[in-house]
Structure formats: structure tokens, C-alpha cells
mmCIF file of C-alpha atoms in Angstrom:
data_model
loop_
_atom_site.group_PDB
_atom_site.id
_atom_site.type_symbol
_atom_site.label_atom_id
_atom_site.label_comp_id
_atom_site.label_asym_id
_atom_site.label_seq_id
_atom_site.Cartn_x
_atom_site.Cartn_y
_atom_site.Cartn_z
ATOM 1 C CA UNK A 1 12.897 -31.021 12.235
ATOM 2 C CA UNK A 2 9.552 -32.394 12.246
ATOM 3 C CA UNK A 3 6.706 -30.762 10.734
ATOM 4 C CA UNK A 4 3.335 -30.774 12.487
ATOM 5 C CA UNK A 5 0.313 -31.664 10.625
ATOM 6 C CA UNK A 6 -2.536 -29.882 11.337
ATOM 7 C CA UNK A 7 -6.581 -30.210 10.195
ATOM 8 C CA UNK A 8 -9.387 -27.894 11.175
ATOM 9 C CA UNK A 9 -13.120 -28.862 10.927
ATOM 10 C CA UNK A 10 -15.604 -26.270 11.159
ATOM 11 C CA UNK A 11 -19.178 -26.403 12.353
ATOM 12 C CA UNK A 12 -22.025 -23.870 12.064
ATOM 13 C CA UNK A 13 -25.135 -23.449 14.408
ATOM 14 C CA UNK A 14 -27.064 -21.773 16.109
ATOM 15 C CA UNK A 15 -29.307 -22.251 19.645
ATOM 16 C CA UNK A 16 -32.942 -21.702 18.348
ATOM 17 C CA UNK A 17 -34.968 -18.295 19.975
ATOM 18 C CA UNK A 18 -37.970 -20.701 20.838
ATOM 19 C CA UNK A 19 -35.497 -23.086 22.569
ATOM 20 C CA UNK A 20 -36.769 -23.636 26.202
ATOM 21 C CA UNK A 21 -33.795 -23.056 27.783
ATOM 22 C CA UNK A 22 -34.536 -19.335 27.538
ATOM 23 C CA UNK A 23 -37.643 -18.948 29.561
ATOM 24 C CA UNK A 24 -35.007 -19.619 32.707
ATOM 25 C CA UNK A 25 -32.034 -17.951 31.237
ATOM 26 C CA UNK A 26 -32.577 -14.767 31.987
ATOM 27 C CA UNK A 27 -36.240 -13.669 30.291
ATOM 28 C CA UNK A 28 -35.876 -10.251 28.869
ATOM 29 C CA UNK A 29 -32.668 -10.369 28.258
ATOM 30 C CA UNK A 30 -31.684 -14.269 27.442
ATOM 31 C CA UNK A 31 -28.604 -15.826 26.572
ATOM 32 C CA UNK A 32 -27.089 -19.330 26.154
ATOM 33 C CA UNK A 33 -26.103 -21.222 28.989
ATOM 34 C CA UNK A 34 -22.380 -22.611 29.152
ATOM 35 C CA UNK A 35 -23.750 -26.100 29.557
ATOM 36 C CA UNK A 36 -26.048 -25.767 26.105
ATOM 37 C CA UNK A 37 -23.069 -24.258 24.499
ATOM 38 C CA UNK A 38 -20.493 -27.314 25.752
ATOM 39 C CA UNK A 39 -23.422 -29.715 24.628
ATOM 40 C CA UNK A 40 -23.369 -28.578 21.421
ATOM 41 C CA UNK A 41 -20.074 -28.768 20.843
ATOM 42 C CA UNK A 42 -19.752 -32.685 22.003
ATOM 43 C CA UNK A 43 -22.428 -33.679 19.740
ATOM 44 C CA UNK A 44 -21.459 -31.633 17.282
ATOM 45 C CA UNK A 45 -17.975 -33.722 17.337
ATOM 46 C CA UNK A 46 -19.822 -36.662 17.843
ATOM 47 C CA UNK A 47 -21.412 -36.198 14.251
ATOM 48 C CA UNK A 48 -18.759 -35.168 12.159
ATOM 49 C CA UNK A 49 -17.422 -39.174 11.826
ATOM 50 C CA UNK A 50 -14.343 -38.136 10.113
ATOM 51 C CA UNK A 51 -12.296 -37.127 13.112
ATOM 52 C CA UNK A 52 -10.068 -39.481 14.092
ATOM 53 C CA UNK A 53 -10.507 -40.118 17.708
ATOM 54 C CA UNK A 54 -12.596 -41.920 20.469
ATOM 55 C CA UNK A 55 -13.842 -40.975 23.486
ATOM 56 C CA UNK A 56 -14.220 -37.270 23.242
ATOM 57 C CA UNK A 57 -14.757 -35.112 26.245
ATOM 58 C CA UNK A 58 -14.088 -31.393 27.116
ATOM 59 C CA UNK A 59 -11.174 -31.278 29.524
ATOM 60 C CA UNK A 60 -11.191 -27.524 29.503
ATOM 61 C CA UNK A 61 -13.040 -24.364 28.781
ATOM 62 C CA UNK A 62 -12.920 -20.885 28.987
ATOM 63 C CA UNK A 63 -16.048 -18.502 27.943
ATOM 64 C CA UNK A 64 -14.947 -15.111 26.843
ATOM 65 C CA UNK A 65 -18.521 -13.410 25.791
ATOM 66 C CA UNK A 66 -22.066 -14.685 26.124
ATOM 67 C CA UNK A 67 -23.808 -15.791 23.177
ATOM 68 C CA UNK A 68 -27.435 -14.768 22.150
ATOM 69 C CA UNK A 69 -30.262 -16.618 21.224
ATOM 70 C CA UNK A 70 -30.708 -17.300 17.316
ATOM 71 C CA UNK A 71 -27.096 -16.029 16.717
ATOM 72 C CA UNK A 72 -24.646 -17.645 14.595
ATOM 73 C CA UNK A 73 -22.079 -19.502 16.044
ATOM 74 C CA UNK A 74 -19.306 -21.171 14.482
ATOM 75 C CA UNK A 75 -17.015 -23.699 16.178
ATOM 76 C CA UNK A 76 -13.556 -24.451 14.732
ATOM 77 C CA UNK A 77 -11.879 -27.515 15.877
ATOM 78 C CA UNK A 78 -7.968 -28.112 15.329
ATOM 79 C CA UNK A 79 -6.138 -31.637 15.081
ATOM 80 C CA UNK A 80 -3.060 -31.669 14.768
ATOM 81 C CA UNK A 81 -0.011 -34.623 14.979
ATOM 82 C CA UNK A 82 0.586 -35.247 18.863
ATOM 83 C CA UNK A 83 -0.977 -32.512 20.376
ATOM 84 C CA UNK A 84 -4.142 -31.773 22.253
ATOM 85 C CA UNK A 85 -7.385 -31.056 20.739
ATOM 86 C CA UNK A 86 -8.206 -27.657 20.719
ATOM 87 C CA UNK A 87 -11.985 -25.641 20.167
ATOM 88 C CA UNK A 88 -12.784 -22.027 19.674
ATOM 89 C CA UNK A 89 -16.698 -20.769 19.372
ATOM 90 C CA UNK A 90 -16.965 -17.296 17.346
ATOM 91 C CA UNK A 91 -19.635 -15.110 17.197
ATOM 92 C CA UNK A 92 -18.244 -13.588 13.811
ATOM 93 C CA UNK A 93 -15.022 -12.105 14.974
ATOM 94 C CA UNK A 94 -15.969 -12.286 18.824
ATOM 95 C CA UNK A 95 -14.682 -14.967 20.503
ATOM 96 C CA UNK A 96 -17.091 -16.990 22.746
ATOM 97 C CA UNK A 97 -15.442 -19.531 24.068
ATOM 98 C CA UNK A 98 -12.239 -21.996 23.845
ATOM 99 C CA UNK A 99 -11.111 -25.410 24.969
ATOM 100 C CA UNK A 100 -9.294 -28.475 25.025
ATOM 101 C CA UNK A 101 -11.197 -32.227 24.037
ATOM 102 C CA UNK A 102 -9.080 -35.152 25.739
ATOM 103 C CA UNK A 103 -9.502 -38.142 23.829
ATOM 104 C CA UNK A 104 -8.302 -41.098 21.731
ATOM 105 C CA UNK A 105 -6.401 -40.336 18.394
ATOM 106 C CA UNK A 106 -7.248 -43.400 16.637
ATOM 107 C CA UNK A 107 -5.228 -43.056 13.590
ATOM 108 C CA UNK A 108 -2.781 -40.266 12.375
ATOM 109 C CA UNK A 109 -3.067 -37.200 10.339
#
């Protein structure tokens, strides 16, 4: 049987109160806009440098809860041996959102 080998890389943020996006996102009651959110994540993959693939690109997501300004976010990525890339976005224990990157495994586990 062959085991799977799997890596996770975490990432912590936050979208900024005085970000602009929130004077069109709903003033009075704001939150952060799916695009913002997917941005984040793709540059925040794009800056780690240790994960072993090219070409990154959400081929999937699915938003579960909306996400507030200033709150803390943190995005999990898992890697694993010959199977898709796969995201979640937690708001502590709320989920947020969830996806799959396509892209290039360069080297294995």
C-alpha cells in the first residue's frame, strides 16, 4: 500500500479596516469581497517560496461565511503526493472559504 505524504503551510492575515475596498462593500456594515479574499490567497502562495509548484491558480472555491474587516484570518494549505491542492480560510473555528489551486508540482514531497 502506498502511503500518502502530506504537508500543510499556514498563513495568517488579515484585510486592514482602513482598506478602500470597504467604502463600496457595503458601508455600515462592510465585509470582504470574494475577489480580495482569493487575491490574498494567490499572493499569499506566491510568497511562501517553499512550495513546490509553478503556476498556481484557484481552480475552485466555495465561500461558506463572510469575513469582516480587521479580522483574523488564517489560510491552511495542504500538499500532498499526487493529489490536488487544497485551501481552507478560518475565521477561528468558522470556516470561510475552501478550494482547489491547479498547478505544477515541481518536485515531490
Amino acid at each position: 500500500m502506498r502511503s500518502v505524504r502530506l504537508k500543510y503551510y499556514d498563513h495568517r492575515f488579515t484585510i486592514p479596516v482602513g482598506h478602500p475596498v470597504f467604502a463600496g462593500h457595503f458601508p455600515g456594515n462592510p465585509i470582504v469581497p470574494a475577489a480580495l479574499l482569493l487575491d490574498e490567497i494567490v499572493c499569499a502562495m506566491a510568497a511562501t517560496g517553499d512550495l513546490p509548484i509553478n503556476d498556481c491558480s484557484i481552480s475552485s472555491a466555495k465561500f461558506y461565511s463572510t469575513a469582516a474587516p480587521g479580522e483574523l484570518l488564517n489560510l491552511r494549505v495542504l500538499v500532498a503526493d499526487a493529489l490536488p491542492m487544497t485551501f481552507e480560510v478560518h475565521a477561528g473555528a468558522r470556516l470561510v472559504a475552501s478550494g482547489d489551486f491547479s498547478g505544477h508540482v515541481l518536485e515531490r514531497l
